[in-house]
């Protein structure tokens, strides 16, 4: 098996007591079946305590929460399971956090969650395009194992809040740990400028023909096939994602235009899927590799500029939609009430503050591109299970858009200032509040595909006017 990771992946080290957050609070941690069986056999008083604090929820075993914290987080902010049973008795999620894994066939992708403060700093800080490294599992797994051991010794034994937050990705409710992504060489090295190293292969996100070598290798052993997964569809979805990445990583367009192009492309892919014309997807992909076609489409998208009033109206509706979903606490963690207080019924103020923020933060706007790449990398290929690529790209784009809007609110609150730590805080709280709930992710995707306010023509004014 091969493992692909973002080029920043190995930069992560748990900062333990220096971290402003704790990994053991704010969401329900699902216990993998193997660990749960082990817990069933723990003897003595602690075994009884252990089992008494595990409940079934939606068919999954989870740790009970105590005032929002895991029941095994003691008063010294130390893990009682780690203390009493050792590292090998931690569930998969707790061992891996803030790393998440998406696995499919003989490919595995591992990333860092935006919800962890230190991981967020790493994800956000690079102005260069994100690249992805591919290596054999044995080598990569050994490296990750060593890092995990170091991090666990810090995060589980250290007094004070330990590393960060993500849990809800490696092994949370209704987890779909099954994905692979096919990134590859580019003919002209225009976008993802990747290279080869001694033991690790870096793939360039494609600008031309599909390299199906990874996908074709799946067919050599039928045992690799997951039930219901079509290798040819997988290949096409991988290629679609590569085209999206190539668009997003262009350096000659603003992020709003790039997001709009990606949205238009995926909309057309979804139309092919819905009409049963998936055999036409390769032809569609060729169109989006054609620079003349892209330039024509950009001109067509210009008609959505100057529609700031629609952007303002839609934003207020988006904020109310987000208010209606589940949150990690009742204290308005995202600041949605503040956003509505500032923006609802005040279009002039909203538009002015957006322009002021973009001017103030112009040297750092690439951070929002990094966020968009993060969400696409993490969610797009989940479409292999439901063929709903549209919901996945909307989740990525609207999540990035919402983080940008909440950043503007923080900018207002800070008297027109916005620091690096503000950016980390806004991003990781969104991730923790939204991504740590499978229910939220599922509900949002359904809303994005069923509510008129989230149709493509309603999203485009949001992107083409100072996104």
CSV table of C-alpha atoms in Angstrom, one decimal:
chain,number,residue,atom,x,y,z
A,1,UNK,CA,0.0,0.0,0.0
A,2,UNK,CA,1.1,3.6,-0.7
A,3,UNK,CA,0.5,6.5,1.5
A,4,UNK,CA,0.1,10.1,0.3
A,5,UNK,CA,0.4,13.1,2.6
A,6,UNK,CA,0.5,16.9,2.2
A,7,UNK,CA,4.0,18.3,2.0
A,8,UNK,CA,3.6,20.0,5.3
A,9,UNK,CA,2.5,16.8,7.1
A,10,UNK,CA,5.8,15.9,8.8
A,11,UNK,CA,6.1,19.4,10.2
A,12,UNK,CA,3.6,18.7,12.9
A,13,UNK,CA,4.7,18.1,16.4
A,14,UNK,CA,2.4,18.3,19.4
A,15,UNK,CA,3.1,21.4,21.5
A,16,UNK,CA,1.4,19.9,24.5
A,17,UNK,CA,1.1,22.3,27.5
A,18,UNK,CA,1.8,25.3,25.2
A,19,UNK,CA,-1.4,24.6,23.2
A,20,UNK,CA,-4.4,26.8,23.8
A,21,UNK,CA,-6.8,24.0,23.3
A,22,UNK,CA,-7.4,20.4,24.5
A,23,UNK,CA,-7.9,17.3,22.3
A,24,UNK,CA,-10.2,15.8,24.9
A,25,UNK,CA,-13.1,18.1,24.8
A,26,UNK,CA,-15.9,19.4,22.6
A,27,UNK,CA,-16.9,16.3,20.6
A,28,UNK,CA,-17.9,12.6,20.9
A,29,UNK,CA,-14.9,10.3,20.3
A,30,UNK,CA,-15.9,7.1,18.6
A,31,UNK,CA,-14.1,3.9,19.8
A,32,UNK,CA,-13.0,1.6,17.1
A,33,UNK,CA,-14.2,-2.0,17.3
A,34,UNK,CA,-10.8,-3.5,18.0
A,35,UNK,CA,-10.2,-1.2,20.9
A,36,UNK,CA,-13.7,-1.7,22.2
A,37,UNK,CA,-13.2,-5.4,22.3
A,38,UNK,CA,-10.0,-4.8,24.3
A,39,UNK,CA,-12.0,-2.6,26.7
A,40,UNK,CA,-14.5,-5.4,27.2
A,41,UNK,CA,-11.8,-7.6,28.6
A,42,UNK,CA,-10.1,-5.1,31.0
A,43,UNK,CA,-10.4,-6.6,34.5
A,44,UNK,CA,-10.7,-5.0,37.9
A,45,UNK,CA,-12.1,-1.8,39.1
A,46,UNK,CA,-10.8,0.3,36.3
A,47,UNK,CA,-12.3,-2.1,33.8
A,48,UNK,CA,-15.7,-1.5,35.4
A,49,UNK,CA,-15.2,2.2,35.3
A,50,UNK,CA,-14.1,2.1,31.7
A,51,UNK,CA,-17.2,0.2,30.5
A,52,UNK,CA,-19.5,2.4,32.6
A,53,UNK,CA,-18.4,5.5,30.6
A,54,UNK,CA,-19.0,4.0,27.2
A,55,UNK,CA,-22.4,4.3,25.5
A,56,UNK,CA,-23.9,3.4,22.2
A,57,UNK,CA,-24.9,6.2,19.9
A,58,UNK,CA,-26.1,5.7,16.3
A,59,UNK,CA,-24.6,2.2,16.4
A,60,UNK,CA,-21.2,3.4,17.5
A,61,UNK,CA,-19.4,3.1,20.9
A,62,UNK,CA,-18.5,6.5,22.3
A,63,UNK,CA,-17.0,7.9,25.5
A,64,UNK,CA,-19.4,9.8,27.6
A,65,UNK,CA,-18.8,13.5,28.0
A,66,UNK,CA,-18.5,15.2,31.4
A,67,UNK,CA,-19.1,18.9,31.1
A,68,UNK,CA,-18.0,18.8,27.5
A,69,UNK,CA,-14.8,16.8,28.3
A,70,UNK,CA,-14.0,13.1,27.8
A,71,UNK,CA,-14.9,11.3,31.0
A,72,UNK,CA,-11.3,10.0,31.2
A,73,UNK,CA,-9.7,13.5,31.3
A,74,UNK,CA,-8.9,14.0,34.9
A,75,UNK,CA,-8.5,17.2,37.0
A,76,UNK,CA,-4.9,17.4,36.0
A,77,UNK,CA,-5.8,17.3,32.3
A,78,UNK,CA,-4.3,13.8,32.1
A,79,UNK,CA,-5.8,10.7,30.4
A,80,UNK,CA,-6.8,8.0,32.9
A,81,UNK,CA,-6.8,5.4,30.2
A,82,UNK,CA,-3.2,6.2,29.3
A,83,UNK,CA,-2.3,6.3,33.0
A,84,UNK,CA,-4.0,3.0,33.9
A,85,UNK,CA,-3.6,0.9,30.8
A,86,UNK,CA,-0.9,2.5,28.6
A,87,UNK,CA,-0.7,3.9,25.2
A,88,UNK,CA,-1.6,0.6,23.4
A,89,UNK,CA,-5.1,0.9,25.0
A,90,UNK,CA,-5.9,4.2,23.5
A,91,UNK,CA,-8.5,4.1,20.7
A,92,UNK,CA,-7.4,4.7,17.2
A,93,UNK,CA,-8.7,8.3,17.1
A,94,UNK,CA,-6.8,9.3,20.3
A,95,UNK,CA,-3.7,7.7,19.0
A,96,UNK,CA,-3.8,9.4,15.6
A,97,UNK,CA,-5.1,12.8,16.5
A,98,UNK,CA,-4.8,15.3,14.9
A,99,UNK,CA,-4.0,13.1,11.9
A,100,UNK,CA,-6.8,11.7,9.9
A,101,UNK,CA,-6.8,8.8,7.4
A,102,UNK,CA,-8.8,8.2,4.3
A,103,UNK,CA,-8.2,4.8,2.8
A,104,UNK,CA,-9.2,3.1,-0.4
A,105,UNK,CA,-7.8,-0.1,-2.1
A,106,UNK,CA,-4.0,0.0,-2.0
A,107,UNK,CA,-3.8,3.8,-1.4
A,108,UNK,CA,-4.1,5.7,1.8
A,109,UNK,CA,-4.2,9.4,2.4
A,110,UNK,CA,-3.2,10.9,5.7
A,111,UNK,CA,-3.6,14.6,6.6
A,112,UNK,CA,-3.7,17.0,9.5
A,113,UNK,CA,-7.0,18.5,10.8
A,114,UNK,CA,-7.6,22.3,10.6
A,115,UNK,CA,-9.2,22.0,14.0
A,116,UNK,CA,-5.9,21.5,15.8
A,117,UNK,CA,-4.3,24.9,16.5
A,118,UNK,CA,-0.8,23.8,15.7
A,119,UNK,CA,-1.9,21.9,12.6
A,120,UNK,CA,-3.8,25.0,11.5
A,121,UNK,CA,-0.7,27.1,11.8
A,122,UNK,CA,1.1,24.7,9.6
A,123,UNK,CA,-1.7,24.4,7.0
A,124,UNK,CA,-2.1,28.2,6.8
A,125,UNK,CA,1.4,29.5,6.8
A,126,UNK,CA,2.8,28.4,3.4
A,127,UNK,CA,2.4,30.9,0.6
A,128,UNK,CA,3.6,28.3,-1.9
A,129,UNK,CA,1.2,25.8,-3.5
A,130,UNK,CA,0.4,22.7,-1.5
A,131,UNK,CA,2.0,19.5,-2.9
A,132,UNK,CA,1.6,15.9,-1.9
A,133,UNK,CA,4.2,13.2,-1.2
A,134,UNK,CA,3.7,9.6,-2.0
A,135,UNK,CA,5.7,6.8,-0.3
A,136,UNK,CA,5.4,3.1,0.5
A,137,UNK,CA,3.4,2.4,3.6
A,138,UNK,CA,6.1,0.6,5.5
A,139,UNK,CA,8.4,3.6,5.4
A,140,UNK,CA,5.7,6.2,5.9
A,141,UNK,CA,4.0,4.3,8.6
A,142,UNK,CA,7.3,3.9,10.6
A,143,UNK,CA,7.8,7.6,10.4
A,144,UNK,CA,4.3,8.4,11.5
A,145,UNK,CA,4.5,5.8,14.3
A,146,UNK,CA,7.6,7.5,15.7
A,147,UNK,CA,5.9,10.9,15.5
A,148,UNK,CA,2.8,9.5,17.2
A,149,UNK,CA,4.8,8.0,20.0
A,150,UNK,CA,6.5,11.4,20.6
A,151,UNK,CA,3.2,13.2,20.5
A,152,UNK,CA,1.4,10.8,22.8
A,153,UNK,CA,4.1,11.1,25.4
A,154,UNK,CA,3.4,14.8,25.3
A,155,UNK,CA,-0.3,15.0,24.9
A,156,UNK,CA,-1.4,12.2,27.2
A,157,UNK,CA,1.0,12.7,30.1
A,158,UNK,CA,1.4,16.4,30.0
A,159,UNK,CA,-0.4,18.6,32.6
A,160,UNK,CA,-2.5,21.3,30.9
A,161,UNK,CA,-4.2,21.1,27.6
A,162,UNK,CA,-2.5,18.8,25.1
A,163,UNK,CA,-2.0,18.9,21.4
A,164,UNK,CA,-5.1,19.9,19.4
A,165,UNK,CA,-8.4,18.9,18.0
A,166,UNK,CA,-9.5,16.8,15.2
A,167,UNK,CA,-10.5,13.4,16.5
A,168,UNK,CA,-13.7,13.4,14.4
A,169,UNK,CA,-12.1,12.3,11.3
A,170,UNK,CA,-10.0,9.2,11.7
A,171,UNK,CA,-12.6,7.2,13.4
A,172,UNK,CA,-15.7,9.2,14.3
A,173,UNK,CA,-19.4,8.4,13.7
A,174,UNK,CA,-20.2,7.1,10.3
A,175,UNK,CA,-16.6,7.4,9.4
A,176,UNK,CA,-15.7,6.8,5.8
A,177,UNK,CA,-12.1,6.0,6.0
A,178,UNK,CA,-11.8,5.1,2.4
A,179,UNK,CA,-10.4,7.4,-0.3
A,180,UNK,CA,-7.5,7.7,-2.6
A,181,UNK,CA,-6.4,10.5,-4.7
A,182,UNK,CA,-4.4,10.3,-7.9
A,183,UNK,CA,-2.1,13.3,-8.3
A,184,UNK,CA,0.5,13.3,-11.0
A,185,UNK,CA,3.0,14.9,-13.3
A,186,UNK,CA,2.2,18.0,-15.2
A,187,UNK,CA,3.3,18.7,-18.8
A,188,UNK,CA,4.4,22.2,-18.2
A,189,UNK,CA,4.9,22.4,-14.4
A,190,UNK,CA,2.5,25.4,-14.4
A,191,UNK,CA,0.8,24.7,-11.1
A,192,UNK,CA,1.8,22.1,-8.6
A,193,UNK,CA,5.6,22.1,-8.9
A,194,UNK,CA,6.5,18.8,-7.4
A,195,UNK,CA,9.7,16.8,-7.4
A,196,UNK,CA,11.1,13.4,-6.7
A,197,UNK,CA,13.1,12.5,-3.7
A,198,UNK,CA,15.2,9.5,-2.8
A,199,UNK,CA,12.5,7.5,-1.1
A,200,UNK,CA,9.4,9.5,-1.7
A,201,UNK,CA,7.6,10.5,-4.9
A,202,UNK,CA,5.9,13.8,-5.2
A,203,UNK,CA,3.1,14.1,-7.8
A,204,UNK,CA,2.2,17.1,-9.8
A,205,UNK,CA,-1.5,17.9,-9.9
A,206,UNK,CA,-2.3,17.3,-13.5
A,207,UNK,CA,-2.8,19.6,-16.4
A,208,UNK,CA,-3.1,17.0,-19.1
A,209,UNK,CA,-3.8,13.3,-19.7
A,210,UNK,CA,-4.9,11.1,-16.8
A,211,UNK,CA,-2.2,8.9,-15.4
A,212,UNK,CA,-4.2,5.9,-14.2
A,213,UNK,CA,-1.2,3.8,-13.1
A,214,UNK,CA,-2.4,3.8,-9.5
A,215,UNK,CA,-6.0,3.0,-10.4
A,216,UNK,CA,-5.0,0.4,-13.0
A,217,UNK,CA,-3.0,-1.4,-10.4
A,218,UNK,CA,-6.2,-2.0,-8.4
A,219,UNK,CA,-7.5,-4.3,-11.1
A,220,UNK,CA,-4.6,-6.7,-10.7
A,221,UNK,CA,-6.0,-8.1,-7.4
A,222,UNK,CA,-9.8,-8.3,-7.1
A,223,UNK,CA,-9.4,-8.7,-3.4
A,224,UNK,CA,-8.6,-5.0,-3.3
A,225,UNK,CA,-12.0,-3.9,-4.5
A,226,UNK,CA,-14.4,-2.5,-2.0
A,227,UNK,CA,-18.0,-3.5,-2.6
A,228,UNK,CA,-19.8,-1.0,-4.7
A,229,UNK,CA,-16.7,0.9,-5.9
A,230,UNK,CA,-16.2,1.2,-9.6
A,231,UNK,CA,-12.5,1.5,-10.5
A,232,UNK,CA,-13.3,3.4,-13.7
A,233,UNK,CA,-15.4,5.9,-11.8
A,234,UNK,CA,-12.7,6.3,-9.2
A,235,UNK,CA,-10.2,7.1,-11.9
A,236,UNK,CA,-12.5,9.8,-13.3
A,237,UNK,CA,-13.2,11.3,-10.0
A,238,UNK,CA,-9.5,11.4,-9.2
A,239,UNK,CA,-8.9,13.2,-12.5
A,240,UNK,CA,-11.7,15.6,-11.8
A,241,UNK,CA,-10.2,16.4,-8.4
A,242,UNK,CA,-6.8,17.1,-10.1
A,243,UNK,CA,-8.5,19.5,-12.5
A,244,UNK,CA,-10.1,21.3,-9.6
A,245,UNK,CA,-6.7,21.5,-7.8
A,246,UNK,CA,-5.0,22.8,-11.0
A,247,UNK,CA,-7.6,25.6,-11.2
A,248,UNK,CA,-7.3,26.5,-7.5
A,249,UNK,CA,-3.5,26.6,-7.6
A,250,UNK,CA,-3.3,29.0,-10.6
A,251,UNK,CA,-1.3,32.1,-9.8
A,252,UNK,CA,-2.9,34.3,-12.5
A,253,UNK,CA,-6.4,34.5,-11.1
A,254,UNK,CA,-8.0,35.7,-7.8
A,255,UNK,CA,-9.4,33.1,-5.5
A,256,UNK,CA,-13.0,34.0,-6.1
A,257,UNK,CA,-12.6,33.4,-9.9
A,258,UNK,CA,-10.8,30.2,-9.3
A,259,UNK,CA,-13.4,28.9,-6.9
A,260,UNK,CA,-16.1,29.9,-9.4
A,261,UNK,CA,-14.4,28.0,-12.2
A,262,UNK,CA,-14.1,24.9,-10.0
A,263,UNK,CA,-17.7,25.2,-9.0
A,264,UNK,CA,-18.8,25.4,-12.7
A,265,UNK,CA,-16.7,22.4,-13.6
A,266,UNK,CA,-18.0,20.2,-10.8
A,267,UNK,CA,-21.6,21.3,-11.6
A,268,UNK,CA,-21.1,20.0,-15.1
A,269,UNK,CA,-19.6,16.8,-13.9
A,270,UNK,CA,-22.6,16.3,-11.6
A,271,UNK,CA,-25.0,16.9,-14.5
A,272,UNK,CA,-23.2,14.2,-16.5
A,273,UNK,CA,-23.6,11.8,-13.5
A,274,UNK,CA,-27.3,12.7,-13.0
A,275,UNK,CA,-28.1,12.2,-16.6
A,276,UNK,CA,-26.3,8.9,-16.8
A,277,UNK,CA,-23.7,10.4,-19.2
A,278,UNK,CA,-20.6,9.6,-17.2
A,279,UNK,CA,-18.9,8.4,-20.4
A,280,UNK,CA,-18.9,12.1,-21.4
A,281,UNK,CA,-16.9,13.2,-18.4
A,282,UNK,CA,-13.5,12.7,-20.1
A,283,UNK,CA,-14.5,15.1,-22.9
A,284,UNK,CA,-15.6,17.6,-20.3
A,285,UNK,CA,-12.3,17.4,-18.5
A,286,UNK,CA,-10.5,18.1,-21.8
A,287,UNK,CA,-12.5,21.3,-22.1
A,288,UNK,CA,-11.3,22.5,-18.7
A,289,UNK,CA,-7.7,21.8,-19.7
A,290,UNK,CA,-8.1,24.1,-22.7
A,291,UNK,CA,-6.9,27.6,-21.8
A,292,UNK,CA,-9.2,29.2,-24.5
A,293,UNK,CA,-12.2,27.5,-23.0
A,294,UNK,CA,-11.2,28.7,-19.5
A,295,UNK,CA,-10.8,32.3,-20.7
A,296,UNK,CA,-14.2,32.3,-22.4
A,297,UNK,CA,-15.8,30.9,-19.2
A,298,UNK,CA,-14.1,33.6,-17.1
A,299,UNK,CA,-15.6,36.3,-19.3
A,300,UNK,CA,-19.0,34.7,-18.8
A,301,UNK,CA,-18.5,34.7,-15.1
A,302,UNK,CA,-17.9,38.5,-15.2
A,303,UNK,CA,-21.7,39.0,-15.3
A,304,UNK,CA,-21.8,38.1,-11.6
A,305,UNK,CA,-19.6,41.0,-10.7
A,306,UNK,CA,-21.3,44.1,-9.4
A,307,UNK,CA,-24.0,42.0,-7.6
A,308,UNK,CA,-22.8,42.9,-4.1
A,309,UNK,CA,-26.4,43.3,-2.9
A,310,UNK,CA,-27.1,39.6,-3.7
A,311,UNK,CA,-23.9,38.7,-2.0
A,312,UNK,CA,-25.0,40.5,1.2
A,313,UNK,CA,-28.5,39.1,1.1
A,314,UNK,CA,-27.2,35.5,0.6
A,315,UNK,CA,-24.5,35.8,3.3
A,316,UNK,CA,-27.2,36.7,5.9
A,317,UNK,CA,-29.2,33.7,4.8
A,318,UNK,CA,-26.1,31.5,5.0
A,319,UNK,CA,-25.4,32.7,8.5
A,320,UNK,CA,-28.9,31.7,9.6
A,321,UNK,CA,-28.5,28.3,8.0
A,322,UNK,CA,-25.4,27.8,10.0
A,323,UNK,CA,-27.2,28.9,13.2
A,324,UNK,CA,-29.7,26.1,12.7
A,325,UNK,CA,-27.2,23.2,12.8
A,326,UNK,CA,-25.6,21.5,15.8
A,327,UNK,CA,-22.7,23.3,17.6
A,328,UNK,CA,-20.2,22.2,20.2
A,329,UNK,CA,-21.7,24.4,22.8
A,330,UNK,CA,-24.5,26.9,23.2
A,331,UNK,CA,-22.2,29.9,23.4
A,332,UNK,CA,-22.2,30.8,19.7
A,333,UNK,CA,-18.7,29.3,19.1
A,334,UNK,CA,-18.5,30.6,15.5
A,335,UNK,CA,-19.7,34.1,16.3
A,336,UNK,CA,-22.7,33.8,14.0
A,337,UNK,CA,-24.8,36.1,16.2
A,338,UNK,CA,-22.1,38.8,16.1
A,339,UNK,CA,-21.9,38.4,12.3
A,340,UNK,CA,-25.7,38.9,12.0
A,341,UNK,CA,-25.6,41.9,14.4
A,342,UNK,CA,-23.0,43.6,12.2
A,343,UNK,CA,-24.2,42.6,8.7
A,344,UNK,CA,-28.0,42.0,8.7
A,345,UNK,CA,-29.7,45.1,7.4
A,346,UNK,CA,-26.5,46.9,6.9
A,347,UNK,CA,-25.3,46.3,3.4
A,348,UNK,CA,-23.1,49.4,3.1
A,349,UNK,CA,-21.2,48.5,6.3
A,350,UNK,CA,-20.8,44.9,5.2
A,351,UNK,CA,-19.3,45.7,1.8
A,352,UNK,CA,-17.1,48.5,3.2
A,353,UNK,CA,-15.6,46.2,5.9
A,354,UNK,CA,-15.0,43.5,3.3
A,355,UNK,CA,-13.0,45.9,1.2
A,356,UNK,CA,-11.1,47.1,4.2
A,357,UNK,CA,-10.3,43.6,5.3
A,358,UNK,CA,-9.1,42.6,1.9
A,359,UNK,CA,-6.8,45.6,1.7
A,360,UNK,CA,-5.5,45.1,5.2
A,361,UNK,CA,-4.9,41.3,4.7
A,362,UNK,CA,-3.9,41.4,1.0
A,363,UNK,CA,-0.4,39.8,1.6
A,364,UNK,CA,-2.0,36.9,3.5
A,365,UNK,CA,-5.1,36.1,1.4
A,366,UNK,CA,-3.3,33.0,0.2
A,367,UNK,CA,-4.3,31.5,3.5
A,368,UNK,CA,-7.9,31.2,2.3
A,369,UNK,CA,-6.6,29.3,-0.7
A,370,UNK,CA,-4.8,26.9,1.6
A,371,UNK,CA,-8.1,26.4,3.5
A,372,UNK,CA,-9.9,25.6,0.2
A,373,UNK,CA,-7.3,23.1,-0.8
A,374,UNK,CA,-7.5,21.5,2.6
A,375,UNK,CA,-11.3,21.0,2.3
A,376,UNK,CA,-11.1,19.7,-1.3
A,377,UNK,CA,-8.3,17.2,-0.3
A,378,UNK,CA,-10.3,16.0,2.6
A,379,UNK,CA,-13.8,15.7,1.2
A,380,UNK,CA,-14.0,15.6,-2.6
A,381,UNK,CA,-13.3,11.9,-3.1
A,382,UNK,CA,-16.0,10.9,-0.6
A,383,UNK,CA,-18.2,11.3,-3.7
A,384,UNK,CA,-17.1,7.9,-4.7
A,385,UNK,CA,-19.6,6.6,-2.2
A,386,UNK,CA,-22.6,8.7,-3.2
A,387,UNK,CA,-21.6,10.2,-6.6
A,388,UNK,CA,-22.5,13.6,-5.2
A,389,UNK,CA,-19.4,15.6,-6.3
A,390,UNK,CA,-21.5,18.8,-6.2
A,391,UNK,CA,-22.1,18.6,-2.5
A,392,UNK,CA,-18.4,18.0,-1.9
A,393,UNK,CA,-17.2,21.1,-3.8
A,394,UNK,CA,-19.9,23.2,-2.2
A,395,UNK,CA,-18.8,22.0,1.2
A,396,UNK,CA,-15.3,23.1,0.5
A,397,UNK,CA,-16.1,26.4,-1.1
A,398,UNK,CA,-18.8,27.5,1.4
A,399,UNK,CA,-16.7,26.4,4.3
A,400,UNK,CA,-13.9,28.6,3.0
A,401,UNK,CA,-16.3,31.4,2.4
A,402,UNK,CA,-17.7,31.2,5.9
A,403,UNK,CA,-14.3,31.2,7.5
A,404,UNK,CA,-13.5,34.4,5.5
A,405,UNK,CA,-16.8,36.0,6.7
A,406,UNK,CA,-16.0,35.1,10.3
A,407,UNK,CA,-12.5,36.5,9.8
A,408,UNK,CA,-14.0,39.8,8.8
A,409,UNK,CA,-16.2,39.8,11.9
A,410,UNK,CA,-13.0,39.2,14.0
A,411,UNK,CA,-11.4,42.1,12.1
A,412,UNK,CA,-14.3,44.4,13.1
A,413,UNK,CA,-14.2,43.2,16.7
A,414,UNK,CA,-10.4,43.9,16.8
A,415,UNK,CA,-10.8,47.5,15.6
A,416,UNK,CA,-9.6,46.8,12.1
A,417,UNK,CA,-6.8,44.5,13.1
A,418,UNK,CA,-6.4,40.8,12.4
A,419,UNK,CA,-3.4,38.8,13.5
A,420,UNK,CA,-1.9,35.4,12.5
A,421,UNK,CA,-3.3,33.9,15.7
A,422,UNK,CA,-6.8,35.4,14.8
A,423,UNK,CA,-6.6,33.5,11.6
A,424,UNK,CA,-5.7,30.3,13.3
A,425,UNK,CA,-8.4,30.7,15.9
A,426,UNK,CA,-11.2,31.5,13.4
A,427,UNK,CA,-10.2,28.6,11.1
A,428,UNK,CA,-9.7,25.9,13.8
A,429,UNK,CA,-13.0,26.8,15.6
A,430,UNK,CA,-14.9,26.4,12.4
A,431,UNK,CA,-13.3,23.1,11.8
A,432,UNK,CA,-13.9,21.9,15.4
A,433,UNK,CA,-17.5,23.1,15.4
A,434,UNK,CA,-18.4,21.8,11.9
A,435,UNK,CA,-16.1,19.0,11.0
A,436,UNK,CA,-16.2,17.2,14.4
A,437,UNK,CA,-19.8,16.4,13.8
A,438,UNK,CA,-20.6,13.9,11.0
A,439,UNK,CA,-24.2,15.0,11.5
A,440,UNK,CA,-23.3,18.6,10.6
A,441,UNK,CA,-21.3,17.5,7.5
A,442,UNK,CA,-24.1,15.3,6.3
A,443,UNK,CA,-26.8,17.9,7.0
A,444,UNK,CA,-24.9,20.7,5.3
A,445,UNK,CA,-24.3,18.7,2.2
A,446,UNK,CA,-28.0,17.9,2.0
A,447,UNK,CA,-28.9,21.6,2.5
A,448,UNK,CA,-26.4,22.7,-0.1
A,449,UNK,CA,-28.0,20.4,-2.7
A,450,UNK,CA,-31.7,21.1,-1.8
A,451,UNK,CA,-32.0,24.7,-0.8
A,452,UNK,CA,-32.3,27.3,-3.6
A,453,UNK,CA,-30.0,29.7,-1.8
A,454,UNK,CA,-27.1,27.3,-2.4
A,455,UNK,CA,-27.7,26.8,-6.1
A,456,UNK,CA,-24.6,27.6,-8.2
A,457,UNK,CA,-26.0,30.8,-9.5
A,458,UNK,CA,-26.6,32.0,-6.0
A,459,UNK,CA,-23.1,31.1,-4.8
A,460,UNK,CA,-21.3,32.7,-7.8
A,461,UNK,CA,-22.1,36.3,-6.7
A,462,UNK,CA,-20.5,35.4,-3.3
A,463,UNK,CA,-17.3,34.4,-5.2
A,464,UNK,CA,-17.1,37.0,-7.9
A,465,UNK,CA,-17.4,40.1,-5.5
A,466,UNK,CA,-14.4,40.4,-3.2
A,467,UNK,CA,-14.2,36.8,-2.1
